[in-house]
Coordinates of C-alpha atoms in Angstrom, one line a residue:
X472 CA 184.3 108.2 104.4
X473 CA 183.5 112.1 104.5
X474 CA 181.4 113.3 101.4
X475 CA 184.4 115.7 100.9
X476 CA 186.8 113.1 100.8
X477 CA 184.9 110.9 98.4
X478 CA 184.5 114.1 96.0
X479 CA 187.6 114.4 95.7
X480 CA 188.8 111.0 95.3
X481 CA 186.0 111.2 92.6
X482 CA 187.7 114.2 90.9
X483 CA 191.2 112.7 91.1
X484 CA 190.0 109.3 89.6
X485 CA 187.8 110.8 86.8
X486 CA 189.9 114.1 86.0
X487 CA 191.7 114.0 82.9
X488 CA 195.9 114.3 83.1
X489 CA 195.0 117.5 80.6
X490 CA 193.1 119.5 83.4
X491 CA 194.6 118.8 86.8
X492 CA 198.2 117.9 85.6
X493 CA 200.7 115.3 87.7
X494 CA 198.6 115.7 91.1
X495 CA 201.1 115.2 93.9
X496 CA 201.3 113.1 97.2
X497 CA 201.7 109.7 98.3
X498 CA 199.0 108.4 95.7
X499 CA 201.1 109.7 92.7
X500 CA 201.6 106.6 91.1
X501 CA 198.1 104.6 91.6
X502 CA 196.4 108.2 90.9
X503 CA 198.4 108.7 87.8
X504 CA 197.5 105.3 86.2
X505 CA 193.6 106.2 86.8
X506 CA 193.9 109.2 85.3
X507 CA 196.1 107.6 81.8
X508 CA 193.3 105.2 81.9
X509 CA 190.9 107.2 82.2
X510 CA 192.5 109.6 79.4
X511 CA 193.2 106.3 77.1
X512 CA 188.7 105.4 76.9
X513 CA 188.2 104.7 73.5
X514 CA 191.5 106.7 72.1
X515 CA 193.5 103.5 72.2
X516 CA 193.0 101.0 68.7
X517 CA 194.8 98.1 69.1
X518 CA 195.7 96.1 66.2
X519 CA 194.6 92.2 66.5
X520 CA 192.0 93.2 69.5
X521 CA 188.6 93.8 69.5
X522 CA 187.6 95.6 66.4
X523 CA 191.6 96.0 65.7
X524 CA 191.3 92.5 64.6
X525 CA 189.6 93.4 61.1
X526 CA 193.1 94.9 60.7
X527 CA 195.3 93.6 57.8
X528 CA 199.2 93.0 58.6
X529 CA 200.0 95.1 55.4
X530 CA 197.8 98.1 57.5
X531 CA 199.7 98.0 60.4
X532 CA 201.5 100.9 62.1
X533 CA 204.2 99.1 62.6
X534 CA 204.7 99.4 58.6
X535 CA 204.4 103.1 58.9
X536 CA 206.8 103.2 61.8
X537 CA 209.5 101.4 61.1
X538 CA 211.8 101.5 57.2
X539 CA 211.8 98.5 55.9
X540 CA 215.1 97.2 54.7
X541 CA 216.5 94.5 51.9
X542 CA 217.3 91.9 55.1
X543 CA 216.9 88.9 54.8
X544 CA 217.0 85.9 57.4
X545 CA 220.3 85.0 56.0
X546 CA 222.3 88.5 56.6
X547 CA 220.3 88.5 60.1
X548 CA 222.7 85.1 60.8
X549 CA 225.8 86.9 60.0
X550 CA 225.2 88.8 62.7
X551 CA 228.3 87.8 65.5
X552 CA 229.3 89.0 68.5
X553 CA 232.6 90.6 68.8
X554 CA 232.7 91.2 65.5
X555 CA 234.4 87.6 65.1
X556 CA 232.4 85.7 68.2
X557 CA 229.5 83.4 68.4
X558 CA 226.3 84.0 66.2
X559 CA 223.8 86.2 67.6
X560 CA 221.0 84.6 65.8
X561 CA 221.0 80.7 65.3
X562 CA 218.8 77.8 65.6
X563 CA 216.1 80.0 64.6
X564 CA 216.3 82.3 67.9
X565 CA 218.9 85.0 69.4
X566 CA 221.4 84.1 71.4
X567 CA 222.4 85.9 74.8
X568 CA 226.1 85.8 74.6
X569 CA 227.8 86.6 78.3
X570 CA 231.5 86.9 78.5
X571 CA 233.4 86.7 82.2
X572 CA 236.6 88.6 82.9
X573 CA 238.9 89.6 85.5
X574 CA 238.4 92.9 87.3
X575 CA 238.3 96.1 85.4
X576 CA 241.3 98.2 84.7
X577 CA 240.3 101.4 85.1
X578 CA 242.5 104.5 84.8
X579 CA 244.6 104.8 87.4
X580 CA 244.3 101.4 89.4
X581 CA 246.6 99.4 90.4
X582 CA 245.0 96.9 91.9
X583 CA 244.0 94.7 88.9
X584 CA 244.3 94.5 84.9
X585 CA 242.1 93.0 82.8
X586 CA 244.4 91.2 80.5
X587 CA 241.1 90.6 78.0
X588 CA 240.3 86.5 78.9
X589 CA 237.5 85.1 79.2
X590 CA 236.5 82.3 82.1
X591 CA 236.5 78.5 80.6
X592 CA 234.4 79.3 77.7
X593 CA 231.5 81.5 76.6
X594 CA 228.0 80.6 77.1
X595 CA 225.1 80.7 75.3
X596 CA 221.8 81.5 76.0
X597 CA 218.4 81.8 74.4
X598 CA 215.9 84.6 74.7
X599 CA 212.9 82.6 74.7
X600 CA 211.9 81.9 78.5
X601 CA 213.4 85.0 80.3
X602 CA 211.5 87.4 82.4
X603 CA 212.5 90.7 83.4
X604 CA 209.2 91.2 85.8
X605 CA 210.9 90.2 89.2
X606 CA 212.2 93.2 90.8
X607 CA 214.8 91.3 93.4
X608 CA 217.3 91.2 90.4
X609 CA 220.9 93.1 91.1
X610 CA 222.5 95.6 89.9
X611 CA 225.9 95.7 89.1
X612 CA 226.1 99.5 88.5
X613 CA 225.3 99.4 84.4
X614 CA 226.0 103.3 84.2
X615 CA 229.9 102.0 84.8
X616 CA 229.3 98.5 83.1
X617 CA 227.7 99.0 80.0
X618 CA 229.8 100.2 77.6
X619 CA 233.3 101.4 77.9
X620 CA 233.3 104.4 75.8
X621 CA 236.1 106.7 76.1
X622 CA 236.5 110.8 76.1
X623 CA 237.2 111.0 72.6
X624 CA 234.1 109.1 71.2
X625 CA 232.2 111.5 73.2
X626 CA 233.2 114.4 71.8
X627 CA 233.2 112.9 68.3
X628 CA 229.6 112.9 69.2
X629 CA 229.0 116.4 70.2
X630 CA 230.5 117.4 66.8
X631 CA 228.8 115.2 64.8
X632 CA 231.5 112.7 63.9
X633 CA 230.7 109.0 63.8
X634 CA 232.0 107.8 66.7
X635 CA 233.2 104.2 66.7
X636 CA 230.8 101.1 68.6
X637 CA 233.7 98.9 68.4
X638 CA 234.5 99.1 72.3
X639 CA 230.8 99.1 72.8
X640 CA 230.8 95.6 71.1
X641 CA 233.5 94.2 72.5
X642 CA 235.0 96.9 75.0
X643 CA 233.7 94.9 78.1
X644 CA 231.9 92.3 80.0
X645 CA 228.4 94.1 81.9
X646 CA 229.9 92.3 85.4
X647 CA 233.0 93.9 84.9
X648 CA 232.9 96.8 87.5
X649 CA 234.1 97.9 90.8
X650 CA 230.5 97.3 92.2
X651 CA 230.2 93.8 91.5
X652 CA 233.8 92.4 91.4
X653 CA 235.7 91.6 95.1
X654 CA 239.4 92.8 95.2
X655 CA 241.8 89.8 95.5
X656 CA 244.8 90.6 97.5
X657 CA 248.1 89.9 95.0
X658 CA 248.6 86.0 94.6
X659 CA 244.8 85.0 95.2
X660 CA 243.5 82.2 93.6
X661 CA 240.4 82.8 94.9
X662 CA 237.5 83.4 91.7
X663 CA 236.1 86.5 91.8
X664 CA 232.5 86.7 92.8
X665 CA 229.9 87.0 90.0
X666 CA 227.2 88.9 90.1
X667 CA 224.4 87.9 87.8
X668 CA 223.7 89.8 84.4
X669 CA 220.3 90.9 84.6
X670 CA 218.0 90.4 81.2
X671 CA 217.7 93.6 80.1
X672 CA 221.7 94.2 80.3
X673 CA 221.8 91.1 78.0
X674 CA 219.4 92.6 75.3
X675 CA 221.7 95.7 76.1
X676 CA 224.4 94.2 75.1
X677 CA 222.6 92.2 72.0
X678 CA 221.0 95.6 70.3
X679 CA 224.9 97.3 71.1
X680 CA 225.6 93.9 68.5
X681 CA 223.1 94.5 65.9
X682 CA 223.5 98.0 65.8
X683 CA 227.3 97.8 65.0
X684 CA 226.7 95.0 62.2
X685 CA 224.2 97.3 60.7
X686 CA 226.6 100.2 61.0
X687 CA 229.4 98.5 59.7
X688 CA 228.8 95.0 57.5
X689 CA 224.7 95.7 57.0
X690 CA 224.6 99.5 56.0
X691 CA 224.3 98.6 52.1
X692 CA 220.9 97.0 52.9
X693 CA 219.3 100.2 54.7
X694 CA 217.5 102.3 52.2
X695 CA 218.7 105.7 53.7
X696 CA 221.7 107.5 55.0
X697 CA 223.2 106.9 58.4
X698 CA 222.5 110.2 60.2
X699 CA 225.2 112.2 61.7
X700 CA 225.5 111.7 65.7
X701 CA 224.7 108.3 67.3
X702 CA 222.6 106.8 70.0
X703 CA 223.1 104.2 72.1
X704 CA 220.8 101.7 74.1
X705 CA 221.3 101.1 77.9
X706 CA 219.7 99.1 80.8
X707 CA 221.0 101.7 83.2
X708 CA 217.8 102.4 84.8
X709 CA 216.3 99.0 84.8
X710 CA 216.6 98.5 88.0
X711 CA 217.2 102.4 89.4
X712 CA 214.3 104.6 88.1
X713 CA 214.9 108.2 86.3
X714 CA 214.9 110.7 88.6
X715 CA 211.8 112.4 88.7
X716 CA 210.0 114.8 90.8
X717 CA 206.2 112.9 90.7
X718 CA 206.5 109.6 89.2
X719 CA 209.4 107.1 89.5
X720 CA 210.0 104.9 86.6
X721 CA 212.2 102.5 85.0
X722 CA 212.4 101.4 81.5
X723 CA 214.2 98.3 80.8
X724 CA 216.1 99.4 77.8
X725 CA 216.0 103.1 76.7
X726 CA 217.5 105.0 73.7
X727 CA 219.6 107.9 74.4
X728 CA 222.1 110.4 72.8
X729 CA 225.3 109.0 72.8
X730 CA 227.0 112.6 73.4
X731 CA 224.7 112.9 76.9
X732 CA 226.3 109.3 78.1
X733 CA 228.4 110.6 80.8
X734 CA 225.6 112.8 82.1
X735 CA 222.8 113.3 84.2
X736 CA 219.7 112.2 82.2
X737 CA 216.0 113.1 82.5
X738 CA 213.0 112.0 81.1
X739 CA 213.9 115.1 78.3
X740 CA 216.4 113.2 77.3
X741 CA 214.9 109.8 76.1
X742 CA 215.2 109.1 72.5
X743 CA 212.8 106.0 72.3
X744 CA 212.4 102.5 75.1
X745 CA 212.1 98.9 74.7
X746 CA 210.1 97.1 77.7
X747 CA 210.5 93.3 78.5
X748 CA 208.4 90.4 80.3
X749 CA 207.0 86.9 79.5
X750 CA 203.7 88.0 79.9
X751 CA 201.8 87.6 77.1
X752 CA 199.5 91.5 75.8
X753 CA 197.4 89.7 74.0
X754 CA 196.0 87.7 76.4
X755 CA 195.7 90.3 78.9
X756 CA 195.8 94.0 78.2
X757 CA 196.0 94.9 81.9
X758 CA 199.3 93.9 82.4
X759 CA 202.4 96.0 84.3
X760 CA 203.7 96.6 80.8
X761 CA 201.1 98.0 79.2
X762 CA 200.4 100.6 81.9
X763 CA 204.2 101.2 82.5
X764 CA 204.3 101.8 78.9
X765 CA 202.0 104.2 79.1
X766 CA 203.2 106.0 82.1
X767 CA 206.7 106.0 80.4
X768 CA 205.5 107.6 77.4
X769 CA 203.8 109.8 79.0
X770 CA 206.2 111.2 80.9
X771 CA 208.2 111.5 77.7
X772 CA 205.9 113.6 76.0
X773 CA 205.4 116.0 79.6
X774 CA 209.5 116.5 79.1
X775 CA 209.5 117.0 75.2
X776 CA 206.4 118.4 74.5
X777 CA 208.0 119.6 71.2
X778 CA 207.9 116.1 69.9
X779 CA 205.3 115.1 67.3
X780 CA 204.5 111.7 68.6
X781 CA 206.6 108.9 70.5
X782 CA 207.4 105.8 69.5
X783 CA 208.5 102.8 71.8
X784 CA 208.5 99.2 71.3
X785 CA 207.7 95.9 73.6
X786 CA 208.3 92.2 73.8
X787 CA 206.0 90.0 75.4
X788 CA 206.5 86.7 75.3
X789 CA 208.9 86.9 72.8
X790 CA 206.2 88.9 70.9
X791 CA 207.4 92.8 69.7
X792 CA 205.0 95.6 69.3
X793 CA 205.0 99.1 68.3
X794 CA 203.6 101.6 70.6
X795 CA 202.9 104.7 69.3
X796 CA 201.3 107.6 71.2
X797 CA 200.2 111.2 70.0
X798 CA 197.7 114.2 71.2
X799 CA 194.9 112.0 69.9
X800 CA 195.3 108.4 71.7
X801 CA 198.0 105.1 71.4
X802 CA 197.9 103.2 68.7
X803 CA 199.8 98.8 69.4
X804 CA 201.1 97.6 66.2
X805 CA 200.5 93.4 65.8
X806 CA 203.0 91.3 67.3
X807 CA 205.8 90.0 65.5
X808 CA 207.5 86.7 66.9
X809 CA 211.4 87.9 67.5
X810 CA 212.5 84.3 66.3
X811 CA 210.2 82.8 63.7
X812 CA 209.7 83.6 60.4
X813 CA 210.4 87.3 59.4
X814 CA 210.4 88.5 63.2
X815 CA 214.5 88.6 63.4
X816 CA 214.0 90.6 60.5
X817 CA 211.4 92.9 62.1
X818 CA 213.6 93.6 65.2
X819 CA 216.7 94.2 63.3
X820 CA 214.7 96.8 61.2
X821 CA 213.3 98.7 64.0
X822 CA 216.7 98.5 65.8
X823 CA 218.1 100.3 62.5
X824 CA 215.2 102.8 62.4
X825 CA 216.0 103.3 65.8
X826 CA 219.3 103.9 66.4
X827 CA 220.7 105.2 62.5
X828 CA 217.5 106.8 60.8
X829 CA 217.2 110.6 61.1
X830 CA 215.1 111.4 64.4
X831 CA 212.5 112.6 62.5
X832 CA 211.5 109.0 62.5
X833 CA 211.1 108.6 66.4
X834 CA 208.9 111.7 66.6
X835 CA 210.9 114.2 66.3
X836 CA 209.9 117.8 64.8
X837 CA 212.1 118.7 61.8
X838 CA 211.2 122.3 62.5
X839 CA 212.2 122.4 65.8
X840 CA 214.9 121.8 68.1
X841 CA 215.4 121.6 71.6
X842 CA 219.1 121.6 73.0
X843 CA 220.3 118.9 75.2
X844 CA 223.2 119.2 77.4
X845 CA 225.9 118.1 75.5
X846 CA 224.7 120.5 72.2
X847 CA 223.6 123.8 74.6
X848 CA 226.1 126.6 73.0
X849 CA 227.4 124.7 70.4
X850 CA 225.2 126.7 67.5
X851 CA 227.2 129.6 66.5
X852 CA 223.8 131.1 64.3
X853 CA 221.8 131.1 67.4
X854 CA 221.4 134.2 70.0
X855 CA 224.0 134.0 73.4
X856 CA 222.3 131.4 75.9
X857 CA 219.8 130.3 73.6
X858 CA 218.4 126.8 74.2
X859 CA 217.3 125.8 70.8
X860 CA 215.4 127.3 67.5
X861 CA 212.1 127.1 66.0
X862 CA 211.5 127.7 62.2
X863 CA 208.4 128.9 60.1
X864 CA 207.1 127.6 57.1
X865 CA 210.0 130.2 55.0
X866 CA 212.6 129.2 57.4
X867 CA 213.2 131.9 59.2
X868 CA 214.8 131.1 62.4
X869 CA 214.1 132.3 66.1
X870 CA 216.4 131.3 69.1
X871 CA 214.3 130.0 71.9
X872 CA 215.9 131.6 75.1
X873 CA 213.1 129.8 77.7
X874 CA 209.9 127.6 77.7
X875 CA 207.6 129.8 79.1
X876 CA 204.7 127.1 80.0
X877 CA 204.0 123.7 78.8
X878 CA 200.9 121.3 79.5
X879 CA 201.0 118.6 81.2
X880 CA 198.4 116.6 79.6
X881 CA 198.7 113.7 77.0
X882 CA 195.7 113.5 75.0
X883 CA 195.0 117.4 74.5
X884 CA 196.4 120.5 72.7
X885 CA 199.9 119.8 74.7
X886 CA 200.4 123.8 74.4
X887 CA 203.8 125.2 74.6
X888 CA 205.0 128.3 75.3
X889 CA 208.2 129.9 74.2
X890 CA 210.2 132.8 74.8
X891 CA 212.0 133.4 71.2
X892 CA 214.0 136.1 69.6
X893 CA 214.6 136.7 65.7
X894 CA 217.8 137.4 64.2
X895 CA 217.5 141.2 65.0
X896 CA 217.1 140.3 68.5
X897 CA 213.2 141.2 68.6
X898 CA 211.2 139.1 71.8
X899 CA 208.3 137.2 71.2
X900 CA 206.2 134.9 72.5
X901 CA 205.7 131.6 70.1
X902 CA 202.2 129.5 71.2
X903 CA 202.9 125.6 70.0
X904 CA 199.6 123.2 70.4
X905 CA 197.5 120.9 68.6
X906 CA 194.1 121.7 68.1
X907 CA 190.6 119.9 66.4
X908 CA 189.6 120.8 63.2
X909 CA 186.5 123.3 64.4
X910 CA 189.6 125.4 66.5
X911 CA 192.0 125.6 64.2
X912 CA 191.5 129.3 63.4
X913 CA 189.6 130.1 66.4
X914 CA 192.1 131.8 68.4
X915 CA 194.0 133.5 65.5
X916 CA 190.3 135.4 64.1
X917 CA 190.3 136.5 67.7
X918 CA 193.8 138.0 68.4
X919 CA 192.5 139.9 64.8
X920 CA 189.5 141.4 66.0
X921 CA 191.4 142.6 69.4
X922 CA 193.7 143.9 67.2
X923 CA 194.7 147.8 68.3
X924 CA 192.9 147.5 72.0
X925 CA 195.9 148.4 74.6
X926 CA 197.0 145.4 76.7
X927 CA 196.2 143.1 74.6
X928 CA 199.3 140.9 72.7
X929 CA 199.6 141.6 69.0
X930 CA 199.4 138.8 66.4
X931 CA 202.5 139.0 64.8
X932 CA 201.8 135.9 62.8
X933 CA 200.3 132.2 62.4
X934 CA 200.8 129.3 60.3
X935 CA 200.0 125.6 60.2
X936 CA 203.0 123.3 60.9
X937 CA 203.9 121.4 57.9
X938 CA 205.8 117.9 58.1
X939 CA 206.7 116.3 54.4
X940 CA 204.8 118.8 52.7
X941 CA 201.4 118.6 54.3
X942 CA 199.5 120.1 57.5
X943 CA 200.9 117.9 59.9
X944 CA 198.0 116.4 61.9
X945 CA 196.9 113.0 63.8
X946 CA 194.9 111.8 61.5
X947 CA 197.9 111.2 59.0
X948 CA 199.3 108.1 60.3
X949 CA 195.7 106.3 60.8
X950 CA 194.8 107.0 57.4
X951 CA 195.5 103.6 56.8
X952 CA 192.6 102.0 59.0
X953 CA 189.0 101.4 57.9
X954 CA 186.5 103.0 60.6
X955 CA 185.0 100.3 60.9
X956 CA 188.7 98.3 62.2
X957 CA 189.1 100.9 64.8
X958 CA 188.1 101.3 68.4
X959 CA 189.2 104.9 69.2
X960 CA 185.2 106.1 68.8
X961 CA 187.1 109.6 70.9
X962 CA 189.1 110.2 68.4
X963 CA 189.6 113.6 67.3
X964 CA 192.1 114.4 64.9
X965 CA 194.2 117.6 65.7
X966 CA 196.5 120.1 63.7
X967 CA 199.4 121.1 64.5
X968 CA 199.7 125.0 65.0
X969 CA 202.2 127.7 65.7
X970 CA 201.1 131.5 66.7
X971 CA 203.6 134.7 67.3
X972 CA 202.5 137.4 69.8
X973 CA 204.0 140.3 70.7
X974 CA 205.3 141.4 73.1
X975 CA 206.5 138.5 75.3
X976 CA 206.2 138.4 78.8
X977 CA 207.1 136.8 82.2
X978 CA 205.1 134.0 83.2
X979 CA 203.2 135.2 87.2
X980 CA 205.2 132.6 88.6
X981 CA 208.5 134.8 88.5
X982 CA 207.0 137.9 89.8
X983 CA 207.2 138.2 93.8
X984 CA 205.0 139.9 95.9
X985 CA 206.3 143.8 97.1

């Protein structure tokens, strides 16, 4: 091997993700998990593992994360499918519930009706022993199969209405779809061939269930309003990745707007993901899930810097975790057994937080918002083509016409740039980033003593961002943790900071050479 070679594989392997970005080529994937894991030294506590293990239960993030309801294990056994169907949760473990029918009756066909029968019975399943890690598992086309949601619940969505889940819960079987049924000439006998429902579409199909009790029979045990809009879970891309320019990935069960469902989707537009597998993270941390985890998350963060943390959630051998990642390092929660003692109760209460909760709770900004494709033009008190707003601490509101730049990195500043314009149409250019302690004024006392020197931007103004009444900052949610209980030794707690410039201009990129 060349001495320039190795110097660069050196740089690649011990660069951070915050200086060098997504590096393309054919290495992209094994380069980018050096590069998380490289980011992720001693920024990671992990609750039950090495010094984590000092860690109460009450302590844990997971607590912090997730709102804790009035359940009980004997409202999480009310819990049926179909609203009238088989238990979801009996014999102290969730039930997988599959239900066979004829082919779909889609609008338009003729060549089959789905008369709403089911095959010689239902069958039952349990959880416990399933493993989503084989990759040789079919699809039967989930983005057709997984719910049957019609026009009108979809733009009940875009407005804000509550849409109805009851054709979510019992609308359809997930094998149910052009791709995975044979066409039987009139007359047939013949069975129609079944393709197998993978795992994930079968916790698909169990969250859709729990989310509509807790919506409908549960909601007087959830200590806070049901939030306008809904989301919905889907195991669409379990088995085709998101589309994505570097870094091909495919979360098991991911949490998406449910106005978006009949569109394109990007790694912008995940709410929140739930990975799968028998393998067991506390045995062994370097395990596919834990690093697809991380590369998920990241990747969430690269397309919504604007979000304050992200939040996903895992089951390993039957074992469910909170990840939780921010600008200063990934925190696991302790595991919580899905079927024993207060663990049904655990995952119905992050399902709730989840899926009803304001998004505030999954890491969203309350001061900020980013337009997705089904909202884009749809707020009358924003500027013509604007693609979100931004508010400061006396809420006043600027339209955000264009991201200007946005880092790449994960454990950094994540700067972002914006092109905004106030209500009397002024430009400016709006700095978002997270810096330490010893920079938190730096680059505003700066901008002040340049003040008045030609070419130079103007500080129009600067304030710290404030979430429930405090400077919002990383070292908020760890408060909890004695120092001596943690492993992050790198951490670094960073504040959350907004600067306006004037006047705003157009990023090199877009100029072209004359």
């Amino acid at each position: 091997m060349s001495s320039r070679q190795s110097d660069i594989d050196k740089f690649l392997l011990y660069a951070t993700i915050s200086s060098v970005g997504v590096p393309s080529g054919p290495r992209t994937l094994d380069t980018t998990q050096a590069l998380l894991r490289q980011e992720l030294k001693n920024r990671l506590i992990h609750e039950g593992v090495g010094r984590g293990a000092r860690i109460p239960l009450e302590n844990s993030i997971f607590y912090n994360l997730v709102i804790k309801t009035t359940l009980q294990l004997s409202e999480i056994k009310t819990i049926q499918y179909d609203k009238t169907g088989p238990s979801a949760y009996s014999g102290e473990k969730w039930k997988f519930h599959h239900r066979r029918k004829g082919i779909k009756c889609t609008r338009g066909t003729q060549y089959g009706q789905d008369d709403g029968t089911e095959d010689s019975g239902t069958e039952h399943e349990d959880t416990e022993d399933d493993d989503t890690d084989g990759e040789d598992a079919e699809d039967d086309d989930t983005d057709n199969g997984d719910t049957d949601i019609d026009n009108a619940e979809i733009e009940g969505a875009v407005l804000g209405v509550e849409p109805s889940f009851d054709s979510v819960i019992h609308g359809q079987s997930e094998t149910e779809t052009w791709s995975s049924q044979e066409y039987q000439p009139s007359g047939s006998k013949k069975r129609h061939r079944q393709v197998p429902v993978t795992t994930e579409k079968e916790f698909q199909r169990l969250f859709y269930t729990i989310q509509y009790h807790l919506h409908h029979k549960l909601k007087h045990h959830l200590p806070f309003n049901i939030s306008a809009g809904s989301r919905y879970w889907s195991a669409e891309f379990s088995t085709s990745p998101i589309p994505d320019e570097y870094n091909c990935q495919k979360p098991d069960i991911a949490l998406f707007d449910f106005a978006i469902k009949n569109m394109g989707k990007t790694w912008a537009d995940v709410l929140s993901f739930v990975e799968h597998t028998s393998s067991d993270l506390a045995k062994k941390r370097d395990i596919p899930v834990f690093w697809g985890s991380m590369t998920k998350a990241y990747l969430m963060l690269r397309e919504q810097p604007w979000r304050r943390f992200v939040v996903e959630f895992s089951i390993c051998a039957n074992q469910l975790r909170a990840h939780y990642f921010d600008r200063s390092g990934l925190i696991i929660s302790h595991p919580f057994h899905i079927h024993q003692n207060m663990g049904p109760v655990r995952l119905t209460e992050m399902l709730s937080t989840l899926t009803l909760s304001d998004t505030h709770h999954l890491g969203f900004d309350p001061t900020i918002h980013m337009c997705n494709t089904a909202c884009t033009g749809t707020h009358s008190n924003l500027a013509p083509e604007a693609k979100g707003w931004v508010k400061d601490n006396h809420d006043k509101m600027y339209s955000i016409m264009e991201v200007l730049w946005k880092s790449h990195g994960l454990i950094c500043r994540g700067t972002v740039c914006y092109c905004v314009v106030d209500e009397a149409g002024n430009k400016y250019t709006l700095k978002d980033c997270w810096v330490t302690e010893e920079k938190r004024m730096h680059e505003t006392t700066i901008l002040q003593m340049v003040k008045g020197i030609p070419n130079v931007v103007e500080l129009v103004d600067h304030w710290d961002v404030y979430y429930k009444g405090e400077p919002d900052c990383t070292a908020c949610i760890r408060s909890q943790y004695n120092m001596g209980h943690r492993d992050d030794l790198m951490f670094r707690n960073r504040f959350h900071r907004r600067i306006l410039l004037s006047p705003c201009g157009e990023p090199l990129s877009k100029f072209s050479s004359r």
